[in-house]
Amino acid sequence: MERTMKLPLVLIGMMMMLVLAACGANNADPANNGNNAPATNGNTGGSGGEEGSATLDAITERGKLVVGVKFDTKLFGLKDPGSGEVEGFDIDIAKAIAAKLVGDESKIELKEVTSKTRIPMLNNGEIDLIVATMTITEERKKEVDFSDVYFKAGQSLLVKKGSSIRSIEDVTKDTKVLGVKGATSIKNIEDRVEGLRVQQYENYQDAFTALKAGQGEVLTTDNAILFGMTKQDPGYEVVGGTFTDEPYGIAMKKGSAALNEKVNEVLSDLKTSGEYDKIYEKWIGEKPPAE
């Protein structure tokens, strides 16, 4: 009898050991998949900008570059409602980067962004790069990394032809000024005109439509964008020259050192080869200013 009672006790002990071993395995870091090596979550390096290498590797392994661009900005990024094609200066620059990174400019996905949505979409991982008339500022550098400057613009004013407003000096706190949410131009003009509050819209086409509907007297943003609007409707003109410097850069996630290096290589090669001048003249209608 005594021998027959020992057998269940032995079995119970063995079962308890198996349960404990299983619990230990379940408590391991799931990202390690049971291996002893630490999880990388796709990043192959640590500090010092190595994270950027993983971003670049992910793009090349995917075989496609996903870029955030404007769909409503003539000359830089405008979607043709008929063909569905998006064209402009920024689009040609983005395609040149795709050709370098994944070997074919057609291996690119263009996603619509606005001044308000572009940084969140980048940091959420929806896009790899922002090529969307984005001014390099110290404040934005806290959120994203920027390439070298690829276009130099300046803030100006768009008015209906015949308007008495001819420059920033003619704008008062009572002037009905229109702009776009998330653009640096809002703060720039509000800082220059005490008491002014700009009526803000989601995108440039909405703001331009409001201007044409008489909901404002002035639309302000970068002169390059405003010139595109004058091509859409010659009843409007850009006045007063520029009152800020707006250097455009290509944005990517913080720490993307390797990706940034490749993007800057593309920009340098475009300028050295003369291809940049061709793209500039194609869309802007004149040669780029001397650096």
XYZ file of N, CA, C and O in Angstrom, residues 20-173:
616
model
N 5.980 25.159 -13.636
C 6.891 26.255 -13.308
C 7.769 26.624 -14.489
O 8.039 27.799 -14.761
N 8.236 25.606 -15.220
C 9.083 25.875 -16.397
C 8.297 26.624 -17.455
O 8.797 27.553 -18.108
N 7.041 26.237 -17.634
C 6.205 26.901 -18.647
C 5.956 28.345 -18.268
O 5.986 29.244 -19.108
N 5.698 28.605 -16.978
C 5.476 29.976 -16.524
C 6.699 30.831 -16.748
O 6.617 31.991 -17.139
N 7.871 30.254 -16.511
C 9.102 31.015 -16.736
C 9.250 31.411 -18.177
O 9.675 32.505 -18.504
N 8.876 30.500 -19.085
C 8.973 30.823 -20.517
C 7.997 31.907 -20.886
O 8.284 32.804 -21.668
N 6.768 31.861 -20.294
C 5.758 32.859 -20.629
C 6.101 34.232 -20.100
O 5.670 35.238 -20.635
N 6.887 34.295 -19.018
C 7.246 35.586 -18.460
C 8.413 36.243 -19.180
O 8.784 37.365 -18.896
N 9.014 35.526 -20.137
C 10.129 36.106 -20.889
C 9.611 37.216 -21.776
O 8.443 37.287 -22.112
N 10.501 38.118 -22.165
C 10.137 39.231 -23.057
C 9.597 38.676 -24.360
O 10.302 38.004 -25.093
N 8.308 38.936 -24.710
C 7.736 38.362 -25.923
C 8.436 38.834 -27.169
O 8.421 38.166 -28.189
N 9.048 40.010 -27.128
C 9.733 40.500 -28.322
C 10.963 39.670 -28.647
O 11.477 39.692 -29.756
N 11.459 38.906 -27.636
C 12.645 38.086 -27.874
C 12.302 36.750 -28.505
O 13.189 36.007 -28.913
N 10.992 36.416 -28.527
C 10.553 35.133 -29.072
C 11.260 33.951 -28.418
O 11.608 32.966 -29.068
N 11.550 34.095 -27.120
C 12.167 33.003 -26.379
C 13.666 32.936 -26.541
O 14.313 32.066 -25.983
N 14.275 33.836 -27.297
C 15.721 33.829 -27.480
C 16.379 34.675 -26.407
O 15.766 35.545 -25.812
N 17.669 34.445 -26.210
C 18.390 35.216 -25.211
C 18.810 36.584 -25.714
O 19.104 37.470 -24.942
N 18.873 36.744 -27.039
C 19.309 38.021 -27.593
C 18.269 39.082 -27.328
O 17.074 38.821 -27.396
N 18.672 40.342 -27.037
C 17.704 41.403 -26.760
C 16.929 41.761 -28.010
O 17.433 41.677 -29.107
N 15.662 42.188 -27.814
C 14.821 42.574 -28.963
C 15.304 43.890 -29.527
O 15.722 44.784 -28.799
N 15.227 44.032 -30.857
C 15.629 45.275 -31.515
C 14.454 46.031 -32.076
O 14.569 47.191 -32.419
N 13.281 45.372 -32.221
C 12.115 46.008 -32.810
C 12.434 46.656 -34.139
O 11.949 47.724 -34.467
N 13.317 46.029 -34.884
C 13.641 46.535 -36.220
C 14.807 47.484 -36.254
O 15.268 47.877 -37.311
N 15.317 47.933 -35.111
C 16.446 48.848 -35.089
C 17.723 48.068 -34.848
O 17.837 47.322 -33.888
N 18.690 48.276 -35.703
C 19.916 47.500 -35.603
C 20.990 48.198 -34.796
O 22.046 47.637 -34.559
N 20.724 49.415 -34.380
C 21.766 50.117 -33.645
C 21.210 50.797 -32.422
O 20.015 50.795 -32.160
N 22.080 51.443 -31.676
C 21.652 52.139 -30.480
C 21.669 53.626 -30.682
O 21.036 54.156 -31.558
N 22.441 54.342 -29.872
C 22.469 55.784 -29.942
C 23.390 56.239 -31.052
O 23.961 55.468 -31.787
N 23.511 57.572 -31.155
C 24.448 58.131 -32.119
C 23.954 58.066 -33.548
O 24.740 58.060 -34.476
N 22.619 58.021 -33.747
C 22.093 58.080 -35.104
C 21.992 56.745 -35.797
O 21.567 56.669 -36.935
N 22.352 55.638 -35.157
C 22.296 54.332 -35.803
C 20.876 53.904 -36.127
O 20.639 53.092 -36.990
N 19.894 54.478 -35.391
C 18.508 54.127 -35.642
C 18.127 54.429 -37.086
O 17.313 53.764 -37.693
N 18.758 55.492 -37.654
C 18.476 55.866 -39.031
C 18.817 54.768 -40.010
O 18.185 54.639 -41.054
N 19.810 53.940 -39.699
C 20.188 52.846 -40.574
C 19.057 51.854 -40.717
O 18.788 51.334 -41.787
N 18.353 51.598 -39.594
C 17.227 50.669 -39.633
C 16.108 51.223 -40.495
O 15.438 50.502 -41.229
N 15.874 52.555 -40.437
C 14.853 53.181 -41.254
C 15.182 53.011 -42.726
O 14.328 52.655 -43.531
N 16.421 53.246 -43.088
C 16.853 53.088 -44.469
C 16.748 51.636 -44.908
O 16.276 51.334 -46.012
N 17.152 50.716 -44.048
C 17.055 49.293 -44.374
C 15.610 48.875 -44.595
O 15.307 48.096 -45.506
N 14.710 49.393 -43.768
C 13.293 49.038 -43.900
C 12.743 49.479 -45.247
O 11.967 48.762 -45.884
N 13.158 50.652 -45.709
C 12.688 51.164 -47.002
C 13.215 50.300 -48.144
O 12.467 49.907 -49.047
N 14.504 49.978 -48.107
C 15.091 49.193 -49.191
C 14.547 47.768 -49.212
O 14.313 47.200 -50.281
N 14.318 47.192 -48.020
C 13.756 45.843 -47.966
C 12.312 45.822 -48.471
O 11.889 44.877 -49.127
N 11.561 46.869 -48.167
C 10.186 46.971 -48.632
C 10.123 47.158 -50.148
O 9.195 46.742 -50.809
N 11.155 47.846 -50.687
C 11.207 48.077 -52.123
C 10.286 49.187 -52.593
O 9.953 49.290 -53.782
N 9.899 50.064 -51.675
C 9.003 51.171 -52.005
C 9.219 52.308 -51.025
O 9.409 52.080 -49.833
N 9.214 53.533 -51.528
C 9.344 54.717 -50.686
C 7.967 55.358 -50.535
O 7.275 55.592 -51.524
N 7.563 55.638 -49.290
C 6.264 56.262 -49.020
C 6.512 57.717 -48.602
O 7.174 57.965 -47.593
N 5.985 58.638 -49.389
C 6.299 60.055 -49.199
C 5.022 60.863 -48.987
O 4.042 60.705 -49.713
N 5.049 61.749 -48.003
C 3.952 62.669 -47.760
C 4.135 63.919 -48.598
O 5.178 64.590 -48.512
N 3.140 64.229 -49.437
C 3.214 65.391 -50.328
C 1.881 66.136 -50.283
O 0.867 65.618 -49.836
N 1.896 67.363 -50.774
C 0.662 68.130 -50.892
C -0.093 67.688 -52.146
O 0.519 67.361 -53.164
N -1.407 67.696 -52.066
C -2.251 67.409 -53.226
C -2.942 68.670 -53.728
O -3.677 68.625 -54.716
N -2.732 69.805 -53.019
C -3.525 71.004 -53.314
C -2.674 72.226 -53.635
O -3.173 73.348 -53.623
N -1.392 72.010 -53.923
C -0.468 73.129 -54.067
C 0.127 73.150 -55.468
O 1.093 72.432 -55.758
N -0.449 73.971 -56.326
C 0.005 74.046 -57.708
C 1.477 74.436 -57.758
O 1.932 75.253 -56.972
N 2.204 73.833 -58.663
C 3.648 73.951 -58.883
C 4.449 73.001 -57.998
O 5.524 72.568 -58.383
N 3.945 72.653 -56.830
C 4.712 71.792 -55.923
C 4.103 70.405 -55.764
O 4.825 69.409 -55.800
N 2.804 70.333 -55.551
C 2.139 69.047 -55.432
C 0.652 69.237 -55.636
O -0.043 69.677 -54.726
N 0.166 68.898 -56.834
C -1.246 69.109 -57.155
C -1.791 67.870 -57.842
O -1.218 67.390 -58.817
N -2.909 67.369 -57.319
C -3.531 66.178 -57.886
C -4.514 66.571 -58.977
O -5.420 67.371 -58.745
N -4.327 65.995 -60.158
C -5.240 66.224 -61.268
C -6.514 65.426 -61.010
O -6.466 64.196 -60.921
N -7.656 66.090 -60.890
C -8.892 65.363 -60.574
C -9.320 64.397 -61.676
O -10.028 63.427 -61.422
N -8.863 64.652 -62.903
C -9.217 63.782 -64.015
C -8.387 62.516 -64.061
O -8.910 61.399 -64.036
N -7.062 62.690 -64.083
C -6.158 61.549 -64.215
C -5.801 60.909 -62.889
O -5.387 59.754 -62.823
N -5.943 61.686 -61.805
C -5.538 61.182 -60.492
C -4.048 61.305 -60.244
O -3.561 60.941 -59.171
N -3.300 61.829 -61.220
C -1.850 61.995 -61.072
C -1.533 63.212 -60.206
O -2.209 64.240 -60.270
N -0.492 63.076 -59.391
C -0.015 64.191 -58.577
C 1.281 64.686 -59.197
O 2.206 63.898 -59.448
N 1.353 65.986 -59.470
C 2.518 66.539 -60.164
C 3.014 67.792 -59.463
O 2.267 68.477 -58.769
N 4.298 68.085 -59.668
C 4.859 69.312 -59.134
C 6.335 69.181 -58.812
O 6.940 68.109 -58.967
N 6.900 70.265 -58.377
C 8.323 70.327 -58.028
C 8.668 69.297 -56.958
O 9.630 68.527 -57.094
N 7.887 69.284 -55.875
C 8.149 68.339 -54.786
C 8.040 66.892 -55.255
O 8.784 66.020 -54.779
N 7.119 66.631 -56.162
C 6.912 65.264 -56.649
C 8.138 64.787 -57.419
O 8.596 63.646 -57.248
N 8.692 65.661 -58.256
C 9.886 65.282 -59.021
C 11.089 65.046 -58.105
O 11.895 64.142 -58.354
N 11.206 65.850 -57.057
C 12.288 65.642 -56.087
C 12.097 64.304 -55.376
O 13.047 63.523 -55.190
N 10.865 64.007 -54.976
C 10.574 62.745 -54.275
C 10.878 61.543 -55.164
O 11.422 60.533 -54.703
N 10.550 61.641 -56.449
C 10.818 60.533 -57.370
C 12.316 60.310 -57.546
O 12.775 59.165 -57.659
N 13.081 61.391 -57.563
C 14.539 61.269 -57.677
C 15.111 60.551 -56.449
O 16.044 59.751 -56.561
N 14.546 60.811 -55.286
C 14.996 60.135 -54.064
C 14.633 58.658 -54.118
O 15.430 57.791 -53.751
N 13.430 58.353 -54.612
C 13.011 56.957 -54.736
C 13.936 56.190 -55.675
O 14.289 55.035 -55.412
N 14.328 56.828 -56.779
C 15.231 56.177 -57.735
C 16.550 55.796 -57.067
O 17.122 54.737 -57.353
N 17.016 56.635 -56.152
C 18.279 56.377 -55.456
C 18.116 55.302 -54.382
O 18.949 54.398 -54.257
N 17.020 55.361 -53.631
C 16.848 54.476 -52.483
C 16.368 53.083 -52.857
O 16.796 52.088 -52.254
N 15.460 52.988 -53.830
C 14.893 51.674 -54.180
C 15.098 51.313 -55.644
O 14.571 50.315 -56.121
N 15.882 52.138 -56.359
C 16.294 51.778 -57.710
C 15.330 52.095 -58.827
O 15.610 51.814 -59.989
N 14.172 52.714 -58.516
C 13.187 52.990 -59.556
C 12.269 54.095 -59.063
O 11.644 53.953 -58.008
N 12.177 55.194 -59.814
C 11.346 56.314 -59.363
C 9.860 55.974 -59.314
O 9.080 56.637 -58.631
N 9.460 54.920 -60.019
C 8.050 54.531 -60.007
C 7.677 53.755 -58.741
O 6.491 53.575 -58.448
N 8.688 53.305 -57.991
C 8.416 52.557 -56.764
C 8.244 53.522 -55.601
O 9.018 53.554 -54.637
N 7.197 54.317 -55.735
C 6.932 55.366 -54.753
C 5.429 55.422 -54.501
O 4.625 55.227 -55.416
N 5.063 55.628 -53.250
C 3.661 55.840 -52.897
C 3.535 57.252 -52.352
O 4.226 57.625 -51.401
N 2.668 58.043 -52.978
C 2.458 59.420 -52.562
C 1.208 59.501 -51.702
O 0.112 59.154 -52.138
N 1.386 59.953 -50.458
C 0.252 60.102 -49.550
C 0.010 61.589 -49.290
O 0.954 62.347 -49.066
N -1.259 61.974 -49.299
C -1.582 63.383 -49.091
C -1.338 63.799 -47.646
O -1.730 63.113 -46.707
N -0.660 64.936 -47.495
C -0.490 65.560 -46.185
C -0.895 67.020 -46.296
O -0.950 67.589 -47.379
N -1.170 67.620 -45.156
C -1.371 69.067 -45.073
C -0.336 69.611 -44.096
O 0.378 68.846 -43.432
N -0.280 70.927 -43.982
C 0.663 71.520 -43.029
C 0.390 71.036 -41.612
O 1.304 70.909 -40.794
N -0.867 70.719 -41.334
C -1.264 70.286 -39.989
C -0.976 68.806 -39.743
O -0.601 68.413 -38.633
N -1.147 67.963 -40.769
C -1.068 66.510 -40.558
C 0.297 65.897 -40.843
O 0.545 64.751 -40.462
N 1.195 66.615 -41.513
C 2.407 65.962 -42.021
C 3.332 65.419 -40.935
O 3.834 64.293 -41.047
N 3.582 66.173 -39.865
C 4.468 65.670 -38.812
C 3.840 64.501 -38.057
O 4.517 63.479 -37.824
N 2.564 64.580 -37.658
C 1.957 63.402 -37.027
C 1.994 62.156 -37.900
O 2.263 61.051 -37.408
N 1.752 62.298 -39.203
C 1.787 61.139 -40.094
C 3.189 60.552 -40.191
O 3.364 59.335 -40.260
N 4.200 61.407 -40.177
C 5.585 60.930 -40.205
C 5.908 60.159 -38.925
O 6.417 59.035 -38.977
N 5.595 60.741 -37.801
C 5.951 60.122 -36.527
C 5.082 58.920 -36.182
O 5.458 58.093 -35.354
N 3.925 58.804 -36.840
C 3.082 57.606 -36.680
C 3.543 56.453 -37.564
O 3.021 55.346 -37.465
N 4.510 56.720 -38.451
C 5.007 55.683 -39.333
C 4.198 55.496 -40.607
O 4.413 54.533 -41.341
N 3.285 56.420 -40.899
C 2.480 56.311 -42.116
C 3.286 56.663 -43.370
O 2.961 56.210 -44.463
N 4.302 57.487 -43.206
C 5.145 57.910 -44.326
C 6.611 57.860 -43.902
O 6.928 57.915 -42.712
N 7.492 57.751 -44.914
C 8.934 57.713 -44.651
C 9.546 59.114 -44.651
O 10.473 59.397 -43.893
N 9.039 59.961 -45.538
C 9.583 61.305 -45.724
C 8.453 62.297 -45.929
O 7.373 61.937 -46.399
N 8.726 63.557 -45.610
C 7.827 64.658 -45.970
C 8.537 65.502 -47.016
O 9.621 66.038 -46.766
N 7.936 65.613 -48.194
C 8.430 66.526 -49.231
C 7.234 67.400 -49.590
O 6.498 67.127 -50.537
N 7.017 68.456 -48.810
C 5.745 69.178 -48.897
C 5.900 70.638 -48.474
O 5.304 71.068 -47.480
N 6.685 71.393 -49.220
C 6.873 72.832 -48.968
C 7.033 73.118 -47.478
O 6.406 74.021 -46.932
N 7.898 72.366 -46.825
C 8.033 72.456 -45.363
C 9.253 73.286 -44.973
O 10.396 72.927 -45.262
N 9.001 74.410 -44.319
C 10.078 75.296 -43.898
C 10.849 74.705 -42.723
O 10.252 74.201 -41.765
N 12.156 74.771 -42.804
C 13.020 74.323 -41.708
C 12.999 75.384 -40.609
O 13.328 76.549 -40.844
N 12.587 74.995 -39.413
C 12.606 75.907 -38.259
C 13.212 75.199 -37.063
O 13.216 73.969 -36.992
N 13.699 75.970 -36.117
C 14.282 75.396 -34.899
C 13.232 74.627 -34.109
O 13.530 73.585 -33.519
N 12.006 75.120 -34.106
C 10.933 74.449 -33.373
C 10.638 73.084 -33.981
O 10.470 72.089 -33.269
N 10.584 73.011 -35.308
C 10.297 71.744 -35.974
C 11.456 70.758 -35.842
O 11.253 69.544 -35.861
N 12.673 71.269 -35.698
C 13.831 70.386 -35.531
C 13.746 69.580 -34.235
O 14.433 68.570 -34.096
N 12.915 70.021 -33.298
C 12.729 69.273 -32.065
C 11.891 68.014 -32.311
O 11.941 67.067 -31.529
N 11.130 68.011 -33.415
C 10.227 66.901 -33.710
C 10.716 66.000 -34.834
O 10.414 64.807 -34.856
N 11.451 66.572 -35.797
C 11.887 65.812 -36.969
C 13.319 66.190 -37.325
O 13.847 67.193 -36.847
N 13.932 65.378 -38.177
C 15.220 65.731 -38.773
C 14.968 66.289 -40.167
O 14.039 65.858 -40.860
N 15.815 67.224 -40.598
C 15.684 67.831 -41.916
C 16.902 67.550 -42.786
O 18.035 67.469 -42.283
N 16.654 67.435 -44.073
C 17.729 67.382 -45.056
C 18.314 68.778 -45.227
O 17.892 69.743 -44.570
N 19.274 68.881 -46.138
C 19.748 70.195 -46.553
C 18.592 70.942 -47.225
O 17.597 70.335 -47.647
N 18.724 72.252 -47.359
C 17.698 73.064 -48.031
C 17.603 72.646 -49.502
O 18.617 72.516 -50.179
N 16.385 72.427 -49.983
C 16.219 72.071 -51.387
C 15.436 73.124 -52.175
O 15.349 73.052 -53.403
N 14.869 74.119 -51.464
C 14.179 75.213 -52.144
C 14.126 76.403 -51.206
O 13.854 76.256 -50.013
N 14.386 77.597 -51.758
C 14.352 78.816 -50.950
C 13.144 79.660 -51.351
O 13.026 80.092 -52.489
N 12.266 79.863 -50.391
C 11.069 80.670 -50.621
C 11.044 81.801 -49.596
O 11.937 81.932 -48.764
N 9.991 82.622 -49.665
C 9.801 83.701 -48.700
C 8.325 84.028 -48.621
O 7.592 83.881 -49.596
N 7.876 84.443 -47.450
C 6.452 84.717 -47.268
C 6.042 85.999 -47.963
O 6.762 86.999 -47.942
N 4.852 85.964 -48.570
C 4.353 87.127 -49.283
C 2.837 87.205 -49.148
O 2.235 86.493 -48.326
N 2.216 88.057 -49.949
C 0.778 88.312 -49.866
C 0.123 88.114 -51.228
O 0.665 88.551 -52.255
N -1.043 87.488 -51.233
C -1.840 87.331 -52.452
C -3.118 88.153 -52.295
O -3.833 88.018 -51.297
N -3.381 88.989 -53.286
C -4.574 89.839 -53.240
C -5.248 89.839 -54.610
O -4.645 89.463 -55.626
N -6.502 90.283 -54.625
C -7.195 90.461 -55.892
C -6.596 91.660 -56.610
O -6.245 92.673 -55.977
N -6.440 91.563 -57.905
C -5.880 92.679 -58.676
C -6.723 93.932 -58.450
O -7.951 93.878 -58.477
N -6.028 95.039 -58.202
C -6.707 96.290 -57.904
C -6.842 96.565 -56.422
O -7.315 97.638 -56.023
N -6.417 95.607 -55.577
C -6.490 95.803 -54.136
C -5.594 96.958 -53.704
O -4.530 97.202 -54.280
N -6.027 97.665 -52.654
C -5.215 98.760 -52.108
C -4.060 98.235 -51.267
O -3.144 98.982 -50.925
N -4.092 96.962 -50.935
C -2.999 96.357 -50.162
C -1.874 95.988 -51.113
O -2.041 95.147 -51.998
N -0.716 96.633 -50.925
C 0.410 96.431 -51.830
C 1.630 95.828 -51.128
O 2.581 95.401 -51.786
N 1.610 95.791 -49.793
C 2.747 95.237 -49.050
C 2.310 94.932 -47.619
O 1.185 95.256 -47.212
N 3.207 94.350 -46.846
C 2.928 94.012 -45.456
C 2.627 95.275 -44.644
O 1.871 95.225 -43.664
N 3.155 96.418 -45.062
C 2.909 97.676 -44.348
C 1.453 98.112 -44.437
O 0.977 98.901 -43.599
N 0.728 97.615 -45.426
C -0.680 97.989 -45.597
C -1.623 97.093 -44.794
O -2.838 97.334 -44.763
N -1.089 96.060 -44.165
C -1.917 95.133 -43.391
C -2.044 95.643 -41.955
O -1.045 95.922 -41.292
N -3.285 95.778 -41.484
C -3.547 96.212 -40.114
C -4.289 95.101 -39.364
O -4.662 94.081 -39.956
N -4.535 95.331 -38.083
C -5.228 94.326 -37.281
C -6.661 94.098 -37.763
O -7.279 93.074 -37.453
